[in-house]
PDB file of C-alpha atoms and ligand atoms in Angstrom:
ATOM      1  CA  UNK A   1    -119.586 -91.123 157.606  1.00 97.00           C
ATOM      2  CA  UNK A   2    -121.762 -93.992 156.276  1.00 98.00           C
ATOM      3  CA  UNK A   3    -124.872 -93.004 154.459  1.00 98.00           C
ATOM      4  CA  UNK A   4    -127.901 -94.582 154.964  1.00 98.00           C
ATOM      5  CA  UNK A   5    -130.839 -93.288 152.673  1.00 98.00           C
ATOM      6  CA  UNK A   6    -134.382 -94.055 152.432  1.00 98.00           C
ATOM      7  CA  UNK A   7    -136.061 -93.090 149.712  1.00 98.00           C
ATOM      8  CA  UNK A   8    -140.092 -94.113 148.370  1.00 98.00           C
ATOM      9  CA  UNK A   9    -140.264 -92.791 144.528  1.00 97.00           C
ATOM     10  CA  UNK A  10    -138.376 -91.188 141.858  1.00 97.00           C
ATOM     11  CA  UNK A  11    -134.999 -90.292 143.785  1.00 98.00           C
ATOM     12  CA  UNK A  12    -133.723 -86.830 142.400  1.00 98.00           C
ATOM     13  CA  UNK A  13    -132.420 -85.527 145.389  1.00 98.00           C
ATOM     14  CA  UNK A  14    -130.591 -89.369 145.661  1.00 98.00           C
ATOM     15  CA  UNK A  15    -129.406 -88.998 142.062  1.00 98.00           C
ATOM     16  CA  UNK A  16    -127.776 -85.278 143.323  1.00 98.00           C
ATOM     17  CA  UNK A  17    -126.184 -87.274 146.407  1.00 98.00           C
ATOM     18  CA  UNK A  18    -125.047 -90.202 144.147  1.00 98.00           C
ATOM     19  CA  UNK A  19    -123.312 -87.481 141.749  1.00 98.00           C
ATOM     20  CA  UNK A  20    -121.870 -85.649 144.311  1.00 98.00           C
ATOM     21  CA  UNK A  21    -120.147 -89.035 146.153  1.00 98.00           C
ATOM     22  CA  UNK A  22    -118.801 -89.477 142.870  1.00 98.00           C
ATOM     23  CA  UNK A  23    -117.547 -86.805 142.077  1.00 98.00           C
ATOM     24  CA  UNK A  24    -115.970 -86.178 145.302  1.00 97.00           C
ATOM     25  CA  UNK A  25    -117.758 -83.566 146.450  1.00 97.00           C
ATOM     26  CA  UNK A  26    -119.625 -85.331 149.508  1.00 97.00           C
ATOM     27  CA  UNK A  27    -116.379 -85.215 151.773  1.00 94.00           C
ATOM     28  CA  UNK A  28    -116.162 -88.107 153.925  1.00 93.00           C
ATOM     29  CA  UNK A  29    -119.715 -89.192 153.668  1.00 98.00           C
ATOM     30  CA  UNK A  30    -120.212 -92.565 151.437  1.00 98.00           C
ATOM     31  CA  UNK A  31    -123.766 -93.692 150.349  1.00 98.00           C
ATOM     32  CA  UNK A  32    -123.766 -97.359 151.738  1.00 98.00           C
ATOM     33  CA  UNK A  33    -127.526 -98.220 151.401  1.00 98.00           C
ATOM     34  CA  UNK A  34    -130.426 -97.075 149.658  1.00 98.00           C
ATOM     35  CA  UNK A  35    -133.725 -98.461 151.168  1.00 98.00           C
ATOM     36  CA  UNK A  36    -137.248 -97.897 149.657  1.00 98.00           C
ATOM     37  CA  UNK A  37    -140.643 -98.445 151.653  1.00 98.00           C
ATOM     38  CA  UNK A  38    -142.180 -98.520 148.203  1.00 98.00           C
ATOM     39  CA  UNK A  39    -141.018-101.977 145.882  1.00 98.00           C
ATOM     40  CA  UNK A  40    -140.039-101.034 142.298  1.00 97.00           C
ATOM     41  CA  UNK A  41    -139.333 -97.351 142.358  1.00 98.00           C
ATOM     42  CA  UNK A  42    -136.914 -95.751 140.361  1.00 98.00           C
ATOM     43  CA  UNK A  43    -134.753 -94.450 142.912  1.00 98.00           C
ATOM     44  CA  UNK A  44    -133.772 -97.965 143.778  1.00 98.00           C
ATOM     45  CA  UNK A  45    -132.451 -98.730 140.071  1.00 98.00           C
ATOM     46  CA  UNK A  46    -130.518 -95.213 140.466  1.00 98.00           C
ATOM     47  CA  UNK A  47    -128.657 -96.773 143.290  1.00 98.00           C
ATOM     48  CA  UNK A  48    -128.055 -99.999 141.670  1.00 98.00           C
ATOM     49  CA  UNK A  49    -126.522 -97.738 138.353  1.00 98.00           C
ATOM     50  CA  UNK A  50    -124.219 -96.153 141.033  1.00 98.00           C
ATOM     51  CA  UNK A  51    -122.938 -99.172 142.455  1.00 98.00           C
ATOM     52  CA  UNK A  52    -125.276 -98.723 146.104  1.00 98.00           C
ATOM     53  CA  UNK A  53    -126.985-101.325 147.923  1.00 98.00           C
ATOM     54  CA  UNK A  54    -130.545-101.113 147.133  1.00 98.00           C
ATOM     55  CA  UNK A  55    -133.379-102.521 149.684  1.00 98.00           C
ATOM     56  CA  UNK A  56    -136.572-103.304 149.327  1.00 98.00           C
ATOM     57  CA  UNK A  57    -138.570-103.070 153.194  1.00 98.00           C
ATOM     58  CA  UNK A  58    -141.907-102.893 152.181  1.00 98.00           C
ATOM     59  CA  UNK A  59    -143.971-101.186 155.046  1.00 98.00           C
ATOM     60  CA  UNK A  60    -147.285-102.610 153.950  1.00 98.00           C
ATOM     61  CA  UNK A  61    -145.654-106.030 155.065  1.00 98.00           C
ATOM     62  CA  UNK A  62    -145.600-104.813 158.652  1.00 98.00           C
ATOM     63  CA  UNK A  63    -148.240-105.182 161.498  1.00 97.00           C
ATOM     64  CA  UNK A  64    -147.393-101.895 162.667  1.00 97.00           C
ATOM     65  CA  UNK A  65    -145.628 -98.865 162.334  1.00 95.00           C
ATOM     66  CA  UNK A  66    -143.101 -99.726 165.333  1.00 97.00           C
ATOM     67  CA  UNK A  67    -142.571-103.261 163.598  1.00 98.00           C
ATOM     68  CA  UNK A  68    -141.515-101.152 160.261  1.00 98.00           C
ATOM     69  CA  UNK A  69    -139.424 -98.914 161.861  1.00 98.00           C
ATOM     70  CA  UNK A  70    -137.212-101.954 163.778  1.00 98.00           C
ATOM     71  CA  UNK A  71    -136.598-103.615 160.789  1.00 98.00           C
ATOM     72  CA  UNK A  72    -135.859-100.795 159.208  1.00 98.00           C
ATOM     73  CA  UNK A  73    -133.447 -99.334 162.090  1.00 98.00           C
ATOM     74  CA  UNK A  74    -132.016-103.033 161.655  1.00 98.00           C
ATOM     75  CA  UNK A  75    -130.486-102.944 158.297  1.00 98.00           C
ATOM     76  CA  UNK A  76    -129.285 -99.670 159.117  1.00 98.00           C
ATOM     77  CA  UNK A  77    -127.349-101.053 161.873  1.00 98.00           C
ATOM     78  CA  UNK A  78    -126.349-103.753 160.304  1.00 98.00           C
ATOM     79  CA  UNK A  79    -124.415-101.426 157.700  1.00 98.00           C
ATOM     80  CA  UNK A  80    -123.212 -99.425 160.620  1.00 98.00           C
ATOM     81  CA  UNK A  81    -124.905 -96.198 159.000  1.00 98.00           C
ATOM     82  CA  UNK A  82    -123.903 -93.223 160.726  1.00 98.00           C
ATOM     83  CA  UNK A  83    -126.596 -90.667 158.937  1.00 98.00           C
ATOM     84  CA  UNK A  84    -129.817 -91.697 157.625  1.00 98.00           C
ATOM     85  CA  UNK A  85    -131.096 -89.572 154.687  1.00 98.00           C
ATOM     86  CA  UNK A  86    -134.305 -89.033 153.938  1.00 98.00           C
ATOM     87  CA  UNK A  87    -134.905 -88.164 150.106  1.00 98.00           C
ATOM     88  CA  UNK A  88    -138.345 -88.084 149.062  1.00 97.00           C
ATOM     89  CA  UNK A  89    -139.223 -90.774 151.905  1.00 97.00           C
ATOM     90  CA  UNK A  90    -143.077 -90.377 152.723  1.00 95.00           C
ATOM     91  CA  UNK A  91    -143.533 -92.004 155.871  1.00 94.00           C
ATOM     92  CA  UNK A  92    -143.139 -90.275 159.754  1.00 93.00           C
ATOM     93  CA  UNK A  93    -140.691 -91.838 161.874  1.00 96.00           C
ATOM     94  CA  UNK A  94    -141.518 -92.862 165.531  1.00 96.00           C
ATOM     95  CA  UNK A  95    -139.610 -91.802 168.486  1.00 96.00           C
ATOM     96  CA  UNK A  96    -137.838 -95.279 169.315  1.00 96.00           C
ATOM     97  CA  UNK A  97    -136.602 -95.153 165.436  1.00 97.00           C
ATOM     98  CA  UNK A  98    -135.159 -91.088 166.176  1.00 98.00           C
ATOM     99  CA  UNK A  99    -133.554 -92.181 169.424  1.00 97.00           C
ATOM    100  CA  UNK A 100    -131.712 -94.789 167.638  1.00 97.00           C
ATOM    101  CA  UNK A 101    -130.053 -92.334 165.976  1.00 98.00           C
ATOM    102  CA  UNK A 102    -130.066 -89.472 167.569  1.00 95.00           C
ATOM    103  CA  UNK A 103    -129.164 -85.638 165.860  1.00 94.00           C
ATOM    104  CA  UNK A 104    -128.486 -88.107 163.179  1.00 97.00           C
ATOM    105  CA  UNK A 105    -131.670 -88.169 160.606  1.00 98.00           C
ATOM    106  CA  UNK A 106    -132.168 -85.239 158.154  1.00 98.00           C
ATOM    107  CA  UNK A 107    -134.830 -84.359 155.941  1.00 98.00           C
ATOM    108  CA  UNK A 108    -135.243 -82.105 152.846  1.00 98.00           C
ATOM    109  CA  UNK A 109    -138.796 -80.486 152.310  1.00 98.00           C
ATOM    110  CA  UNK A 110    -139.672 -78.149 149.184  1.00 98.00           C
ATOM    111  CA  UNK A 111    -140.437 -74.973 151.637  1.00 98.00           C
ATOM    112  CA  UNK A 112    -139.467 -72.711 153.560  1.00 98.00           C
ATOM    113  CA  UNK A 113    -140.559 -73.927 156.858  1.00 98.00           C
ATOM    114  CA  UNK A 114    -142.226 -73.216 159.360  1.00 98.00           C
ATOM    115  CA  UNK A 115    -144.425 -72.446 155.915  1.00 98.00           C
ATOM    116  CA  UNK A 116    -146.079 -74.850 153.606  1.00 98.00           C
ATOM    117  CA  UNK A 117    -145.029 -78.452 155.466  1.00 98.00           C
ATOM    118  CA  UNK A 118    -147.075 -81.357 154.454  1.00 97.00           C
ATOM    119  CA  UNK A 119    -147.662 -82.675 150.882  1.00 96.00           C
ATOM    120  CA  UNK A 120    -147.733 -80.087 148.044  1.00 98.00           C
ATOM    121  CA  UNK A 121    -145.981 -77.477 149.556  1.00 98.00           C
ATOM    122  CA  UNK A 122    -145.139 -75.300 145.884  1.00 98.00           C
ATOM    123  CA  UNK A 123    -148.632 -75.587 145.391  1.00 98.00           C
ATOM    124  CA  UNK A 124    -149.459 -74.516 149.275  1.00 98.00           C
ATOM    125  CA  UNK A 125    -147.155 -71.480 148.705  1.00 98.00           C
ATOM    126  CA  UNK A 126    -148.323 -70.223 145.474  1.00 98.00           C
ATOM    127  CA  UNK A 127    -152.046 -70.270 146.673  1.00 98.00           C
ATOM    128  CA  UNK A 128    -151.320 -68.395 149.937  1.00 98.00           C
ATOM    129  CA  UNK A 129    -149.600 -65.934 147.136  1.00 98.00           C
ATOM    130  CA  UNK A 130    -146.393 -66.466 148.704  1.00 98.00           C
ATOM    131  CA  UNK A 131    -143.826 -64.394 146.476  1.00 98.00           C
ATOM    132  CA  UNK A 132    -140.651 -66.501 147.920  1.00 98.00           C
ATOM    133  CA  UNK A 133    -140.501 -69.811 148.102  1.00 98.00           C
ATOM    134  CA  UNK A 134    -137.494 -72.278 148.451  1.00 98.00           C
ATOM    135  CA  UNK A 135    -136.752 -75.640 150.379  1.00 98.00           C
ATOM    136  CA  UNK A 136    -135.237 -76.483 153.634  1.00 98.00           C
ATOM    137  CA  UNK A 137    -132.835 -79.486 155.025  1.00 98.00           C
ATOM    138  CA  UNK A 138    -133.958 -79.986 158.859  1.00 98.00           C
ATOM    139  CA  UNK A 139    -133.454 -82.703 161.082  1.00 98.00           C
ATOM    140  CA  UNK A 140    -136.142 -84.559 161.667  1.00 97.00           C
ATOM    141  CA  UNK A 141    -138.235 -85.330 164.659  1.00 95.00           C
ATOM    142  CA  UNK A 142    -141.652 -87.354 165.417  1.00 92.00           C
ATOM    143  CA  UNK A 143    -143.387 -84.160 163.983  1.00 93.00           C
ATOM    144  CA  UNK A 144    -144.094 -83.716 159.972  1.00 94.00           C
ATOM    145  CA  UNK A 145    -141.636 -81.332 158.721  1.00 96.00           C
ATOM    146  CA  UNK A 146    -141.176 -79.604 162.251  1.00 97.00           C
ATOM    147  CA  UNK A 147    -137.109 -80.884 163.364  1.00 97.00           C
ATOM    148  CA  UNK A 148    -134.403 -77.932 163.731  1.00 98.00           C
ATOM    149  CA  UNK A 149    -133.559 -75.875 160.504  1.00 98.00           C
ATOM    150  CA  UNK A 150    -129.947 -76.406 159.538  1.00 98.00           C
ATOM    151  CA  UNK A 151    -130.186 -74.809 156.331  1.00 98.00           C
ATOM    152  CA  UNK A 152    -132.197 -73.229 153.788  1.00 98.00           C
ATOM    153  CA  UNK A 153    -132.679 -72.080 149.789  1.00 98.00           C
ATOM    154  CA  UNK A 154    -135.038 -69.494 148.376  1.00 98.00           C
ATOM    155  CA  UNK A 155    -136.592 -68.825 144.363  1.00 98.00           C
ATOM    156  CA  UNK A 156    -138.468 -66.270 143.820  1.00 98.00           C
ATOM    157  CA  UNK A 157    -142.066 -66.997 142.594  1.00 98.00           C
ATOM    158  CA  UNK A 158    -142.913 -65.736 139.168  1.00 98.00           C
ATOM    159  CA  UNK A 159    -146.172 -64.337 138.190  1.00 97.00           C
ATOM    160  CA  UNK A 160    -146.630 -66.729 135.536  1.00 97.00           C
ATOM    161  CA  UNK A 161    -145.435 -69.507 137.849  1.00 98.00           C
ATOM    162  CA  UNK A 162    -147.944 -72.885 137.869  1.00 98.00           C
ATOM    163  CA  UNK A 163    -147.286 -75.490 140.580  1.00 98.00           C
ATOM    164  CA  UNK A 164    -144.883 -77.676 138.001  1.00 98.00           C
ATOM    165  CA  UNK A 165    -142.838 -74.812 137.088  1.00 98.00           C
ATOM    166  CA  UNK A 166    -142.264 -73.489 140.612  1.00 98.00           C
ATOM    167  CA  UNK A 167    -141.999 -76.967 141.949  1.00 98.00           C
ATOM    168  CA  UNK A 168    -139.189 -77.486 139.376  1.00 98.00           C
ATOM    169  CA  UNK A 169    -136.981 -74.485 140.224  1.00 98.00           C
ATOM    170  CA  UNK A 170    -137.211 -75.126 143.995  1.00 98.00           C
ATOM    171  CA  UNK A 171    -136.074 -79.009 143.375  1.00 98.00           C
ATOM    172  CA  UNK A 172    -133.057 -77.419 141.424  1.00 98.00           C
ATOM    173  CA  UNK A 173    -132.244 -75.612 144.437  1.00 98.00           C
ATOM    174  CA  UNK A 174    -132.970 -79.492 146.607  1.00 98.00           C
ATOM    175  CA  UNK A 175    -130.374 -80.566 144.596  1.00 98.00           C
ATOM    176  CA  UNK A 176    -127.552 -77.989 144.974  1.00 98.00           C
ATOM    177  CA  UNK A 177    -128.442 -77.493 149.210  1.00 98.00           C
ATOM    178  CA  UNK A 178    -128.453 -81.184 150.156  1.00 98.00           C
ATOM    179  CA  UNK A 179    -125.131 -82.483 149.038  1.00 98.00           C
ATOM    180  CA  UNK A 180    -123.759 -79.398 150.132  1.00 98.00           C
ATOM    181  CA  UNK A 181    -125.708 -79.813 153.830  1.00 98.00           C
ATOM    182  CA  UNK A 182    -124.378 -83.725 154.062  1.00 98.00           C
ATOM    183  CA  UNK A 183    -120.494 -82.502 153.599  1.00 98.00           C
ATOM    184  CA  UNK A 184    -121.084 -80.466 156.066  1.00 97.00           C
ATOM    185  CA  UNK A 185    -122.370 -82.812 158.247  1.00 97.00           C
ATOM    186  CA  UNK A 186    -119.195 -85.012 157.392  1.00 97.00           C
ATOM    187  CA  UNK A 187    -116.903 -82.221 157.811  1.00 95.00           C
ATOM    188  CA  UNK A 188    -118.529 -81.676 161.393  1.00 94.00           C
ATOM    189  CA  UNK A 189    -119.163 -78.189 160.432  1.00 94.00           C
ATOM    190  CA  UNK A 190    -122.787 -78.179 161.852  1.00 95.00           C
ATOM    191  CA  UNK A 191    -123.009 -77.306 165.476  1.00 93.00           C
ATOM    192  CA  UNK A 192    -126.726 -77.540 167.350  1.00 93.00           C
ATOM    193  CA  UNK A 193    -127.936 -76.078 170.593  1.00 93.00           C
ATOM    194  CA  UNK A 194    -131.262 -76.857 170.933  1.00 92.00           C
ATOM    195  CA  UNK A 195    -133.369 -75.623 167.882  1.00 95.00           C
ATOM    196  CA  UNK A 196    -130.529 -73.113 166.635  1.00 96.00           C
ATOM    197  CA  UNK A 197    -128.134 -74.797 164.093  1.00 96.00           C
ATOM    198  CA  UNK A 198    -124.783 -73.020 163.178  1.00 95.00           C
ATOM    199  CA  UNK A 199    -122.872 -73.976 160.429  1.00 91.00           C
ATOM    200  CA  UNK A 200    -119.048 -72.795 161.565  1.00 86.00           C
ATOM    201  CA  UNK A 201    -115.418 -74.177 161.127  1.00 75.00           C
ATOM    202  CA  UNK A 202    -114.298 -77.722 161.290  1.00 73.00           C
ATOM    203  CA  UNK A 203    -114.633 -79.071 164.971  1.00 64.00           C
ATOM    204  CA  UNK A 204    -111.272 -81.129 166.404  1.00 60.00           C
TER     205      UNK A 204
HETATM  206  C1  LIG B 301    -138.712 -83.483 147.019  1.00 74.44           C
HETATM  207  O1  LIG B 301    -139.526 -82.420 146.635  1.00 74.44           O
HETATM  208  C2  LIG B 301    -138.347 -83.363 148.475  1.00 74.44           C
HETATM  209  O2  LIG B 301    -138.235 -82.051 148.890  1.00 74.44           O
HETATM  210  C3  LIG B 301    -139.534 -84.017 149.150  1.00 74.44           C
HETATM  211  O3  LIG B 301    -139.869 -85.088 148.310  1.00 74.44           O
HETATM  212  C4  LIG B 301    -139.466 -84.805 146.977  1.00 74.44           C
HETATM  213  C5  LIG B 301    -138.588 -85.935 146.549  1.00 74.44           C
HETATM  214  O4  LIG B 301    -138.256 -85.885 145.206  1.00 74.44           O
HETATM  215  N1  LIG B 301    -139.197 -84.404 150.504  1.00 74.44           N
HETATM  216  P1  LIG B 301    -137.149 -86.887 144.652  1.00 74.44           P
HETATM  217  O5  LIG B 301    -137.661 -88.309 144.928  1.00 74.44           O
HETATM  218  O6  LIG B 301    -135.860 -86.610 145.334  1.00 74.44           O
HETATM  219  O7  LIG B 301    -137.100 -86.613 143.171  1.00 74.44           O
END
C-alpha cells in the first residue's frame, strides 16, 4: 500500500509514520511521497532525512481550488499512491479530488469528534470545560473534520491543564493512533458500512 502524504507545517504525526515504516511497524504500507501546500516547511526536510520524496505544490500558485486539487491528485497518480494521508494538511479537499480516491483519504484531528472540529480544538475543549479530550483518525469527506470515525484516543484534562500542555499530551496520543490506524488499513483490517467503521480480522 503506497503512501501518499500531504502535509503543510511541522510534520510530527509524519515523523511518527516515517519511524514506524522504519521500523517495520507500518505493515505493508510504504511512505512514497510527501507533498506540502506550504514551500519550506519542516515536514518536507523530515521526509528528505528519511529517504521520501518531498514535493513542493504550492496552492497559492493555483487559479482555483479545483486547479490545486488536479495537480495535486496528479502526482499522486503518478506515484500510483494507494492512501493519501493527511498530517497536519490545512486545506479542504473538493469532491472531484475524494472521488479520485475513494474510502481512500484519512485524516487525524486533535478531538474527539463530533466535538471541537476546526482550528484549535485543545483550546475549544478546555474552554467548553471538557474533562476528556483526545484525537480522532476519520476519513475524510468535503466537510471539515466531519468523514466516518475509524478510530479514536482519549487524555484526560487536568485542572492545571493550559492549551500547550493539553495540546501536547493529545499529539502524544496522534502519534501512537495513526501508525497504528494506517497498518490497519494495510492489513485490510478496517471494514466500513456507511458511517460505522469496524476494525476486525484480516479480510482474504
Ligand atoms: C495535529 O494536531 C493534527 O491533529 C492536526 O494538525 C496537527 C499537525 O501537527 N490535523 P504535525 O504537523 O503533525 O506536528
Amino acid at each position: 500500500m503506497r503512501l501518499g502524504l500531504l502535509v503543510s507545517g511541522s510534520g510530527s504525526n509524519l515523523q511518527a509514520i516515517l519511524d514506524a515504516a522504519r521500523e517495520g511497524r507500518l505493515g505493508g504500507a510504504l511512505p512514497t511521497v510527501v507533498i506540502s501546500n506550504v514551500p519550506g516547511v519542516r515536514a518536507l526536510e523530515r521526509a528528505r532525512d528519511a529517504g521520501v520524496e518531498a514535493l513542493e505544490i504550492d496552492h497559492r500558485a493555483f487559479a482555483s481550488r479545483p486547479a490545486f486539487d488536479a495537480a495535486l491528485q496528479d502526482a499522486l497518480r503518478a506515484r500510483a499512491v494507494d492512501l493519501v494521508v493527511l498530517a497536519g494538511f490545512m486545506r479542504l479537499l473538493t469532491g472531484d479530488f475524494l472521488a479520485a480516491f475513494p474510502g481512500r483519504v484519512i485524516n487525524i484531528h486533535p478531538s474527539l469528534l463530533p466535538a471541537f472540529p476546526g482550528l484549535h480544538a485543545p483550546r475549544q475543549a478546555l474552554d467548553y470545560g471538557a474533562r476528556i479530550a483526545g484525537c480522532t483518525v476519520h476519513f475524510v469527506d468535503e466537510g471539515t473534520d466531519t468523514g466516518a470515525i475509524i478510530a479514536q484516543a482519549s487524555v484526560e484534562v487536568r485542572d492545571d491543564d493550559d492549551e500547550e500542555a493539553l495540546a501536547a499530551r493529545i499529539l502524544a496520543e496522534e502519534h501512537r493512533l495513526y501508525p497504528q490506524v494506517i497498518r490497519q488499513l494495510a492489513e485490510r483490517r478496517i471494514e466500513r458500512a456507511g458511517r460505522r467503521v469496524r476494525i476486525g480480522v484480516r479480510r482474504a
